[in-house]
XYZ file of C-alpha atoms in Angstrom:
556
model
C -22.426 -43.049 126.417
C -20.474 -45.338 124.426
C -21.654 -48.503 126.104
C -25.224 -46.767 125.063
C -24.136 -46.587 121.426
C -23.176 -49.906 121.654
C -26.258 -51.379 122.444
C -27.893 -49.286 120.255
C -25.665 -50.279 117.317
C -26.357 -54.073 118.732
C -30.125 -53.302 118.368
C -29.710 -51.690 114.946
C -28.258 -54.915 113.288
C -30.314 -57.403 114.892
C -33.488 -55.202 113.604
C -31.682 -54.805 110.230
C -30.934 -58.746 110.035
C -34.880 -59.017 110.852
C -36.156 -56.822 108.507
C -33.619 -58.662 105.780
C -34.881 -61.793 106.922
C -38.607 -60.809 107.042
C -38.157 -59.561 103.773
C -36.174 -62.352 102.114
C -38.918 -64.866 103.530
C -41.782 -62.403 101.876
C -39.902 -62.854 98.800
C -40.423 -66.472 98.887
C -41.463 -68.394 96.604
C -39.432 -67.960 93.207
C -39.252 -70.031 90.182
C -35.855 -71.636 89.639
C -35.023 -72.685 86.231
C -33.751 -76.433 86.763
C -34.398 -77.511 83.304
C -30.322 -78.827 83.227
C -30.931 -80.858 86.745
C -34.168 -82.258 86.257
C -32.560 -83.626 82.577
C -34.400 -82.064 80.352
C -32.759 -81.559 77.339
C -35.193 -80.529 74.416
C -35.350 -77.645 72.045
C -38.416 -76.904 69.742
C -37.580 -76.734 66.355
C -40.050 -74.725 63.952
C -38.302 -75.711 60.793
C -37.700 -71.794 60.194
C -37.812 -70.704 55.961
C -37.362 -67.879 53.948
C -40.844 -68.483 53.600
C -41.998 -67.717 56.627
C -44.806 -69.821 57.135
C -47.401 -69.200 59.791
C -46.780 -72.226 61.466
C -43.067 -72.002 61.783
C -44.129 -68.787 64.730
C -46.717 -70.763 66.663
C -44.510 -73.313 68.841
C -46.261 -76.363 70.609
C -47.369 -77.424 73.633
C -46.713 -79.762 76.712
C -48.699 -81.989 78.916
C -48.062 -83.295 82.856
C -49.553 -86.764 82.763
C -48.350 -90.074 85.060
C -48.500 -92.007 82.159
C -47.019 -95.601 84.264
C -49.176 -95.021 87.533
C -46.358 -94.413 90.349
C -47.993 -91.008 91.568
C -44.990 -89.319 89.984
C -45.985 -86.788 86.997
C -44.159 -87.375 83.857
C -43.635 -84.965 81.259
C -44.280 -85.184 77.491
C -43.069 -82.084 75.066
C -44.239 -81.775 71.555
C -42.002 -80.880 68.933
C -42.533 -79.596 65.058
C -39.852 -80.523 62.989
C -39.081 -79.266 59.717
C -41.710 -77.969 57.205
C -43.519 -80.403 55.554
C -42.851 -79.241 52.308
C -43.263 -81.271 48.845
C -40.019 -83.392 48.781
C -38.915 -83.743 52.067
C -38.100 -87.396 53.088
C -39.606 -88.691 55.576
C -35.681 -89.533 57.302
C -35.855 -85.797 57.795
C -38.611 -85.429 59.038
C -38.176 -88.260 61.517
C -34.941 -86.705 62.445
C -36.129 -83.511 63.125
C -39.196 -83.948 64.335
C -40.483 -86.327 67.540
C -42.090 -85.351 70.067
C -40.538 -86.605 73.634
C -42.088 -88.465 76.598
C -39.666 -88.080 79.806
C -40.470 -89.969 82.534
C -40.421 -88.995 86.158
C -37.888 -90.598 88.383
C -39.400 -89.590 91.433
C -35.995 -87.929 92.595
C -36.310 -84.572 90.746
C -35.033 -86.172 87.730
C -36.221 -87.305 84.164
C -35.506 -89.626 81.737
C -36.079 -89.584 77.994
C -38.315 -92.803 77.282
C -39.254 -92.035 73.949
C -38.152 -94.766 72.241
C -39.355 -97.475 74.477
C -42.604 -95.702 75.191
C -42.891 -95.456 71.105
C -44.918 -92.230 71.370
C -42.586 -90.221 69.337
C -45.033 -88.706 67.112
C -43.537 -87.007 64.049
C -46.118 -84.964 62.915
C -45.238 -81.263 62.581
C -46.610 -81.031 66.224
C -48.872 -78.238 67.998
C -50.621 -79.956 71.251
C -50.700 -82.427 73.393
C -53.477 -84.035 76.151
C -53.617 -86.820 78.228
C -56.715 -88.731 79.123
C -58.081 -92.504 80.243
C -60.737 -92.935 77.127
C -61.094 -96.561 78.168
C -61.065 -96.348 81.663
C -58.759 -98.782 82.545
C -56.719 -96.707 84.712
C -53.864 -95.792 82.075
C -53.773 -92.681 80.663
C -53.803 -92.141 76.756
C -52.330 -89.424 74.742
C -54.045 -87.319 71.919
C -51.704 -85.696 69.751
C -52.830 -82.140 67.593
C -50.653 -81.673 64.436
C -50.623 -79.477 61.441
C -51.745 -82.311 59.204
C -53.134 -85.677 61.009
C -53.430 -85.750 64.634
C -52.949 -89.160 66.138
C -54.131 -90.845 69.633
C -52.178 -93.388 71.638
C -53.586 -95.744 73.820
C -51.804 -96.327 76.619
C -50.875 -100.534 77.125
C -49.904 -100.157 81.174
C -46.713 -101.833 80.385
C -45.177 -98.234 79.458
C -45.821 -98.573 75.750
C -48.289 -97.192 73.500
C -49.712 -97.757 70.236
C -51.286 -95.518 67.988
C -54.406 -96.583 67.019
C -55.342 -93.345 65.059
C -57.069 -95.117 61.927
C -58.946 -97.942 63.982
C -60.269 -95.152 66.255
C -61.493 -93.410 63.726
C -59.797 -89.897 64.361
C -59.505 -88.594 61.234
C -58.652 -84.786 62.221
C -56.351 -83.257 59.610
C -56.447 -79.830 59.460
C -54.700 -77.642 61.602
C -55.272 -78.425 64.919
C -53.866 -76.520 67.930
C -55.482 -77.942 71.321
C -57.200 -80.993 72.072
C -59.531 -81.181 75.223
C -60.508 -84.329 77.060
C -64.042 -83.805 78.304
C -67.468 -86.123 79.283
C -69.906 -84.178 77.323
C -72.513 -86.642 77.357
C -71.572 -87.837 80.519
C -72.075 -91.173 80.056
C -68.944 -92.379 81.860
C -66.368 -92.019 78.896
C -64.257 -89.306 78.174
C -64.596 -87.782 74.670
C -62.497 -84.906 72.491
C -62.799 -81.860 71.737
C -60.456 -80.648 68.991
C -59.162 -76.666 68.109
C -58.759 -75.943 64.837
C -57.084 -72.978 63.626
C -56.688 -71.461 59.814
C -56.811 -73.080 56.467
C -53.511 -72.809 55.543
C -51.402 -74.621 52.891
C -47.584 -74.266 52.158
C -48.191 -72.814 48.974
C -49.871 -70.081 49.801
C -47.338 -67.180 48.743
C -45.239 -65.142 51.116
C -46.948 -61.791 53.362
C -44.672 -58.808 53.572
C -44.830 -55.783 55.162
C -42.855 -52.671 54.002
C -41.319 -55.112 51.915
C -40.352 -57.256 54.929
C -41.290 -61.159 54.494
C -42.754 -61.942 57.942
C -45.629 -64.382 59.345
C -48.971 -63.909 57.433
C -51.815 -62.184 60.097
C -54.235 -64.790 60.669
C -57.194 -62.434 59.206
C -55.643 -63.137 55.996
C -57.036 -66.911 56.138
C -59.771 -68.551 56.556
C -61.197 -70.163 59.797
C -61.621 -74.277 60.236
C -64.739 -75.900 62.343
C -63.741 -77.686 65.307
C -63.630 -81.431 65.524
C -65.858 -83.522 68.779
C -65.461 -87.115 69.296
C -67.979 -88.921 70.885
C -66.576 -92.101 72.665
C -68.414 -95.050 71.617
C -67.118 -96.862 74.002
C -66.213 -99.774 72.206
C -62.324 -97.913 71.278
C -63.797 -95.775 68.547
C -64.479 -92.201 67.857
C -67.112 -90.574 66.142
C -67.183 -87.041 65.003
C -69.838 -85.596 65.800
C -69.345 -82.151 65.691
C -71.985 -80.465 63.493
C -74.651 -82.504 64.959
C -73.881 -81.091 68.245
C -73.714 -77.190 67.047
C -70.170 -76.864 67.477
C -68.978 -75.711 63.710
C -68.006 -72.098 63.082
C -66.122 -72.145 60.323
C -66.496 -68.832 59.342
C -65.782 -67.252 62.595
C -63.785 -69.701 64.170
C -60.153 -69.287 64.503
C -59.330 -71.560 67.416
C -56.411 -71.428 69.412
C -57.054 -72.765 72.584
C -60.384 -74.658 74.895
C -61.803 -74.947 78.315
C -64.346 -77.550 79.117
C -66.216 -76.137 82.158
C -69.463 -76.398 83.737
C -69.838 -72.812 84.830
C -74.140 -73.533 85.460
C -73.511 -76.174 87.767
C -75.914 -78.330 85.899
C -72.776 -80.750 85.744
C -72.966 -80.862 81.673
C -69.092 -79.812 80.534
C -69.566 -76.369 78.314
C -66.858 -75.390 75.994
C -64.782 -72.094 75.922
C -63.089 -71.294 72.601
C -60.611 -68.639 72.509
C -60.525 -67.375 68.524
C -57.503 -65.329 67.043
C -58.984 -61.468 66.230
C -62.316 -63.150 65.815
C -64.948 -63.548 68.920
C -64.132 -66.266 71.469
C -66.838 -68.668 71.667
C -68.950 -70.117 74.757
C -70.976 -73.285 73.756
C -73.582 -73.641 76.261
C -74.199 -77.605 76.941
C -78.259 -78.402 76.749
C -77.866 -81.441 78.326
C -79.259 -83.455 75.346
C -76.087 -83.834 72.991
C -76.510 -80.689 71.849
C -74.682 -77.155 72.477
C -75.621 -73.288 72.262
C -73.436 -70.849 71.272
C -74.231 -67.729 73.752
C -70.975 -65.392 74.539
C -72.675 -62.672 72.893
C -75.782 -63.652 75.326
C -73.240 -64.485 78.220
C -70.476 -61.461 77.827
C -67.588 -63.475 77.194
C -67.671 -62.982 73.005
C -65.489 -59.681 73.254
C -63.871 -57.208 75.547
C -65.680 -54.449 77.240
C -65.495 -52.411 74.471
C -66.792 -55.090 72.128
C -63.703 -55.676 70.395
C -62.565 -59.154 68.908
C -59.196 -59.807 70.503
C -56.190 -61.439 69.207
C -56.738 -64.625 71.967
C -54.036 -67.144 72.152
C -54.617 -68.558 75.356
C -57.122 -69.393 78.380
C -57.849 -71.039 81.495
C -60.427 -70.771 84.626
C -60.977 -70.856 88.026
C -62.446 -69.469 90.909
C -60.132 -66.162 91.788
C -62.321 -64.050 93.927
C -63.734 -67.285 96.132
C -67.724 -66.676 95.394
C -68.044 -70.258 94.270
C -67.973 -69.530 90.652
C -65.741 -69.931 87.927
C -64.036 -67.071 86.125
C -62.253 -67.140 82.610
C -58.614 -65.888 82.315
C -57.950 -65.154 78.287
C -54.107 -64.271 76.992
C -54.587 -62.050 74.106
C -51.713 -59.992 71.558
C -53.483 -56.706 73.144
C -53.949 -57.688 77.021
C -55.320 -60.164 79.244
C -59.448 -60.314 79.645
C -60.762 -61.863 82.889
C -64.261 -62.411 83.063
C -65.545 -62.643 85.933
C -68.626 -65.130 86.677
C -71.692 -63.595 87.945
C -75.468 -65.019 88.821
C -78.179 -62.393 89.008
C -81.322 -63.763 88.058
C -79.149 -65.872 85.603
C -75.277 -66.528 85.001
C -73.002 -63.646 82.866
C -69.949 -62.652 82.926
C -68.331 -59.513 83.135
C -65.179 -57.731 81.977
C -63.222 -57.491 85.487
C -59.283 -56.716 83.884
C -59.479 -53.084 85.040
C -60.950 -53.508 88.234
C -58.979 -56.854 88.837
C -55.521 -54.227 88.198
C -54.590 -56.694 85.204
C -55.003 -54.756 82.076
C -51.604 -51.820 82.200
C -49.533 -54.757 83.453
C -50.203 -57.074 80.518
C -50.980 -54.753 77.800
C -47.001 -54.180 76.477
C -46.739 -57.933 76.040
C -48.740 -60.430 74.101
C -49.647 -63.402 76.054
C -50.211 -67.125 74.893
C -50.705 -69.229 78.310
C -52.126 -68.247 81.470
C -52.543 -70.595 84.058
C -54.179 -70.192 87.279
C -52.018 -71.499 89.958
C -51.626 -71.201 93.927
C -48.268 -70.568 94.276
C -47.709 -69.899 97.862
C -50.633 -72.131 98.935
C -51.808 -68.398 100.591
C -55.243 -70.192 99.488
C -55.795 -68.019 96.326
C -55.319 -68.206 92.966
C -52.660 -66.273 91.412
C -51.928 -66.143 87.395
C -48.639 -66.867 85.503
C -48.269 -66.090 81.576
C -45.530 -67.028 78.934
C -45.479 -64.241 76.516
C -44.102 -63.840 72.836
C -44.995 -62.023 69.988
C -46.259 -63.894 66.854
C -44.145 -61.890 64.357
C -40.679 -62.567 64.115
C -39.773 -59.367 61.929
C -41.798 -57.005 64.516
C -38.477 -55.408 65.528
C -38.033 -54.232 62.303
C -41.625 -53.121 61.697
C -41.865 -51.542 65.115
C -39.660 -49.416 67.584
C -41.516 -50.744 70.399
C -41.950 -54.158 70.298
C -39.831 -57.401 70.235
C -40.164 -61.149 69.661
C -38.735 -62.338 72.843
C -40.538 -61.012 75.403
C -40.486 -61.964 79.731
C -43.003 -64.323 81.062
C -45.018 -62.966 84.027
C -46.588 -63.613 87.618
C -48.827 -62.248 89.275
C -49.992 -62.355 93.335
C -53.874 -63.005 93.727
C -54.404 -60.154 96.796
C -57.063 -61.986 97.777
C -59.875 -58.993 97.452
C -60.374 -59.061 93.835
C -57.035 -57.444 92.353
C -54.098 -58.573 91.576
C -49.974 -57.290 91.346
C -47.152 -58.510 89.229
C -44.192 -59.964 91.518
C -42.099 -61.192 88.779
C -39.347 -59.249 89.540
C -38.783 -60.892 92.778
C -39.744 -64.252 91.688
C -36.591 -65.529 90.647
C -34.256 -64.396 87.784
C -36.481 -66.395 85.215
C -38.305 -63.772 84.893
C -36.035 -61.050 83.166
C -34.973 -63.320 80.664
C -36.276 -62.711 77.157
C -38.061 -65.729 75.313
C -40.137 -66.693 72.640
C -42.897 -67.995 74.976
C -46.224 -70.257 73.593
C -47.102 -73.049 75.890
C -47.050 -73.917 79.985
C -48.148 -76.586 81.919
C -48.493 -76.671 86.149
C -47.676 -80.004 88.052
C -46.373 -80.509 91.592
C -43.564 -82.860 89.784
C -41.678 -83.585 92.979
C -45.178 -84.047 95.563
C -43.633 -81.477 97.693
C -46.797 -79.406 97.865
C -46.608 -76.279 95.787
C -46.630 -75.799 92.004
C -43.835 -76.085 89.653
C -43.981 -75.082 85.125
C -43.179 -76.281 82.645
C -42.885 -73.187 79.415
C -42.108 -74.316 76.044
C -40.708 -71.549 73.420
C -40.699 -71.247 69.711
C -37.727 -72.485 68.282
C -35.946 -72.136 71.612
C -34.993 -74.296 74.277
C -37.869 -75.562 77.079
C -37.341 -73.995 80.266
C -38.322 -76.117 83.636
C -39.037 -74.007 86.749
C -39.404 -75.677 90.039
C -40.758 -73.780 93.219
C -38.794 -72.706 95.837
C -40.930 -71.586 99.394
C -44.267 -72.388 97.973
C -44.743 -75.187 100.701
C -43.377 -73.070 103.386
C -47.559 -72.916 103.713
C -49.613 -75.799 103.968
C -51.511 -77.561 101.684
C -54.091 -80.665 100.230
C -53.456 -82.525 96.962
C -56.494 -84.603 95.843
C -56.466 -87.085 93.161
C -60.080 -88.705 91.805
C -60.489 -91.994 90.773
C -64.050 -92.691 89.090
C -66.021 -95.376 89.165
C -69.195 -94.368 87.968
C -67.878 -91.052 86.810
C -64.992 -91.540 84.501
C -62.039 -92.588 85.743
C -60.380 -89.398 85.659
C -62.536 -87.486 87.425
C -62.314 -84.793 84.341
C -65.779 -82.675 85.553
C -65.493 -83.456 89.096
C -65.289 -80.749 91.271
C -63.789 -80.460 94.312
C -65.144 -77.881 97.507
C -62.626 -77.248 100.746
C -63.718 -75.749 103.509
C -60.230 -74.593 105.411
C -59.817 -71.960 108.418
C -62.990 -70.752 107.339
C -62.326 -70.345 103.885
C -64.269 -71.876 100.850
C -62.124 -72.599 97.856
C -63.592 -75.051 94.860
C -61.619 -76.211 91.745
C -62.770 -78.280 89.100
C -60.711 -81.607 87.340
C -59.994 -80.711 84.409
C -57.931 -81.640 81.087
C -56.456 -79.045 78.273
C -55.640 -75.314 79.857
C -53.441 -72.144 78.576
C -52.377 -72.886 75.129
C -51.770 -76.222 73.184
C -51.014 -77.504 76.172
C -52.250 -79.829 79.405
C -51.366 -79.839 83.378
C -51.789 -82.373 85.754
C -54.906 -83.411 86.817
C -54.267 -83.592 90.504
C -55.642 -80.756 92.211
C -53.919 -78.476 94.867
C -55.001 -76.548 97.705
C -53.113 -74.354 99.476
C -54.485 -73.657 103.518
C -51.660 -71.508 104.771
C -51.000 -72.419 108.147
C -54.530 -74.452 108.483
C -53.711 -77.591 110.324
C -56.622 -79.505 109.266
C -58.802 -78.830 106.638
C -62.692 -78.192 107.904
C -64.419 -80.795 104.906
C -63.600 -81.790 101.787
C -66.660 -82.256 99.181
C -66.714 -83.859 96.490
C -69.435 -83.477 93.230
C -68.846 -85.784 90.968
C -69.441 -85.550 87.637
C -72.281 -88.906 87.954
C -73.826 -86.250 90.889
C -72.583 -88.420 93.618
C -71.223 -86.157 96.304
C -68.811 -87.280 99.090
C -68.231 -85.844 102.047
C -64.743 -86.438 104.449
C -64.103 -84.292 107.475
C -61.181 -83.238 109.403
C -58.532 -84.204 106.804
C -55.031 -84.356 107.353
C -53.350 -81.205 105.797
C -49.392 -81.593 103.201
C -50.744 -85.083 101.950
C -52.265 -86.075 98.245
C -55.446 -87.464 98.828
C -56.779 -90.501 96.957
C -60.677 -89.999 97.140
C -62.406 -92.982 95.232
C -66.001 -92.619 93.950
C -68.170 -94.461 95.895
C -70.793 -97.200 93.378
């Protein structure tokens, strides 16, 4: 009897250490904040008043970009600085203000570069996005500010040099995201630029119950958006109302997709608009654009309200081969899903997709589609934070710092929040506005960067993601540009179709790195790999090598 308890005992522990094992390993992967190891060391600063002016709440962004060309993603973080009010000095401003370009050591470290790199804009800064407008294999940075935005070109000796006024970019109303896109696609990349509210800093205070706080952006007027058409010669035209992009009166931009969800390969534009309708510009093709969410189902929620939209990105979650929009709103999140039925729409798919009860207490500014298990699906993260910084004393219900979220793509059309056993992260309480995705250490699996108001930036690096396997690609145009920004990308792996498309500006004032990344579980090869480039050449490669980054050159 007792040598039969014994081995039952023996049995009992080994299960026991099993199950704890089995369940540790599906656990895996969590978010680690490493923001102290990797050396980042930056804090926004909003400037904060008594005033309370509306930009002080709004943060700023980040973008992923390999700004020197060693395959290694380096980071640059935009800050604001203090309010640019009538008689501060420009030493202040300077002081307070610049942004920060850390490069990538390619050893899980950064260093600040700034200075040498002489891309420290001082603007009271919103955005940031990275993109090759002369194709000569260095990427350039555009800057969005509250005031004038300014572009860098990139010198491929790790300098730049703003060349704002010979460019001709002349954007200087509030701008909050800047999108690098080949509208015209004539080879050159172009920009498309969000702007938000008129707003001026002497516009008198907003209280409510007597309680100074940040005005509601209903109380201001909307701003048109800004398009540059590349000329091609290093200049910029705007060419905006020509192309049926200005809505002024309705537009409150916060944050743009360029997508071609037709597959006619002509980039369309998403707008998401704060408590007004998100727009969907329809590219003709001809230099010209539609608007058509009313027509399309992507203007409003399913109950035709205008939501509070901060945020948005897309991508192709339920693997039919078309894109779907992901929009981070103050109420909830809206997918809309991507149908074609005798014609493209889209419909309202947060209920059935089990995303609307787990986002509605929290008011979201990025999502970002990322695989982060390489399980071969899409799952969604989202930095949250509410707008108002006196809401705790307005409300019993609602704070300023709020938790960021994740949430596992089930792979059949829904989805379920694992945040609480995605690392620690993800019960601390922050300010959140802006993420960017990168693999920054081309181990295979996506790490974030989450920049919050006022508060410090927090770096998260993955832990167990590549414990499946995976294929990063990288495009290199030739006839296309050289990005690749358009391109799409199909994989065919263990039977499974996933597509993705290149693309530059996602989630909120912010940009991630253009490299795409496929996760194939425990596929050993992938199947094909197709390639539709943006100039409608299509490769084709076969039986490719699975946990490598792919350089796939456009064939002339």
């Amino acid at each position: 009897m007792k040598s039969y308890k014994s081995i039952s005992v023996l049995i009992y522990l080994i299960l026991s250490t099993l199950f704890v094992a089995f369940a540790a390993a599906k656990q895996l992967p969590i978010y680690v904040d490493v923001t102290k190891e990797a050396g980042i060391d930056f804090k926004h600063n909003n400037g904060k008043t008594e005033h309370k002016h509306i930009i002080e709440t709004m943060g700023s962004g980040a973008v992923f970009f390999d700004y020197n060309g060693d395959s290694n993603v380096d980071l640059y973080l935009v800050n604001s600085g203090v309010v640019p009010v009538e008689g501060v000095s420009k030493k202040i401003i300077q002081e307070t203000a610049k942004n920060v370009l850390y490069r990538n050591e390619g050893n899980g470290r950064f260093i600040d570069v700034t200075g040498v790199a002489g891309c420290g804009d001082t603007g009271y800064g919103m955005a940031a996005s990275a993109g090759d407008i002369d194709n000569d294999g260095d990427a350039d940075l555009y800057v969005a500010n509250f005031g004038q935005d300014n572009l860098y070109r990139n010198n491929g000796d790790g300098t730049f040099t703003n060349i704002t006024k010979i460019a001709g970019i002349d954007n200087e109303l509030w701008s909050i995201a800047a999108v690098f896109l080949d509208y015209d696609i004539d080879g050159d990349l172009d920009i498309f630029v969000v702007n938000y509210l008129i707003y001026n800093l002497s516009m008198p205070v907003t209280t409510y119950k007597g309680i100074v706080g940040y005005g509601h952006p209903r109380s201001y007027e909307g701003t048109p958006d800004v398009l540059y058409r590349n000329n091609g010669d290093g200049t910029f035209t705007n060419v905006a109302e020509e192309a049926g992009l200005v809505n002024p009166s309705e537009g409150r931009g916060m944050a743009a997709v360029a997508l071609d969800y037709d597959n006619d390969r002509y980039p369309d534009i998403y707008v998401a608009n704060d408590t007004s309708r998100n727009f969907l510009y329809h590219n003709n093709g001809d230099g010209t654009f539609t608007e058509e969410s009313l027509f399309l189902g992507t203007g409003y929620d399913e109950n035709g309200v205008a939501e509070g939209s901060m945020g948005v990105d897309y991508g192709d979650y339920n693997h039919d081969g078309m894109f779907d929009i992901i929009v981070a709103n103050s109420e909830k999140a809206t997918l809309y899903k991507l149908q074609n039925s005798g014609g493209f729409y889209f419909s309202d798919a947060t209920v059935e997709s089990q995303l609307q009860q787990p986002t509605l207490p929290l008011v979201g500014f990025s999502p970002l589609f990322i695989d982060y298990d390489n399980d071969g699906h899409i799952d969604l993260f989202s930095a949250n934070g509410h707008p108002q910084a006196v809401i705790e004393k307005l409300t019993d219900y609602e704070t300023y710092a709020q938790r960021d979220q994740l949430f596992h793509n089930n792979g059949d059309g829904t989805f379920v929040e694992v945040s609480k056993t995605s690392g620690t992260y993800f019960s601390e309480e922050l300010v959140g506005r802006a993420a960017a995705s990168a693999d920054y250490d081309n181990d295979g699996d996506i790490d974030l960067v989450v920049m919050n108001s006022n508060q410090r930036a927090v770096f998260l690096k993955n832990e167990g993601g590549n414990r499946n396997n995976w294929l990063g690609i990288k495009l290199i145009g030739k006839k296309s540009n050289r990005d690749g920004i358009g391109s799409k990308v199909k994989i065919i792996a263990g039977g499974i179709t996933q597509i993705a498309e290149v693309k530059s500006g996602s989630s909120y004032a912010s940009g991630s790195d253009i490299r795409l990344l496929f996760g194939v579980t425990d596929v050993e090869k992938v199947e094909s790999v197709t390639v539709i480039w943006q100039s409608g050449n299509i490769q084709k490669l076969e039986d490719v090598e699975v946990n490598q980054i792919l350089k796939i050159t456009e064939t002339e």
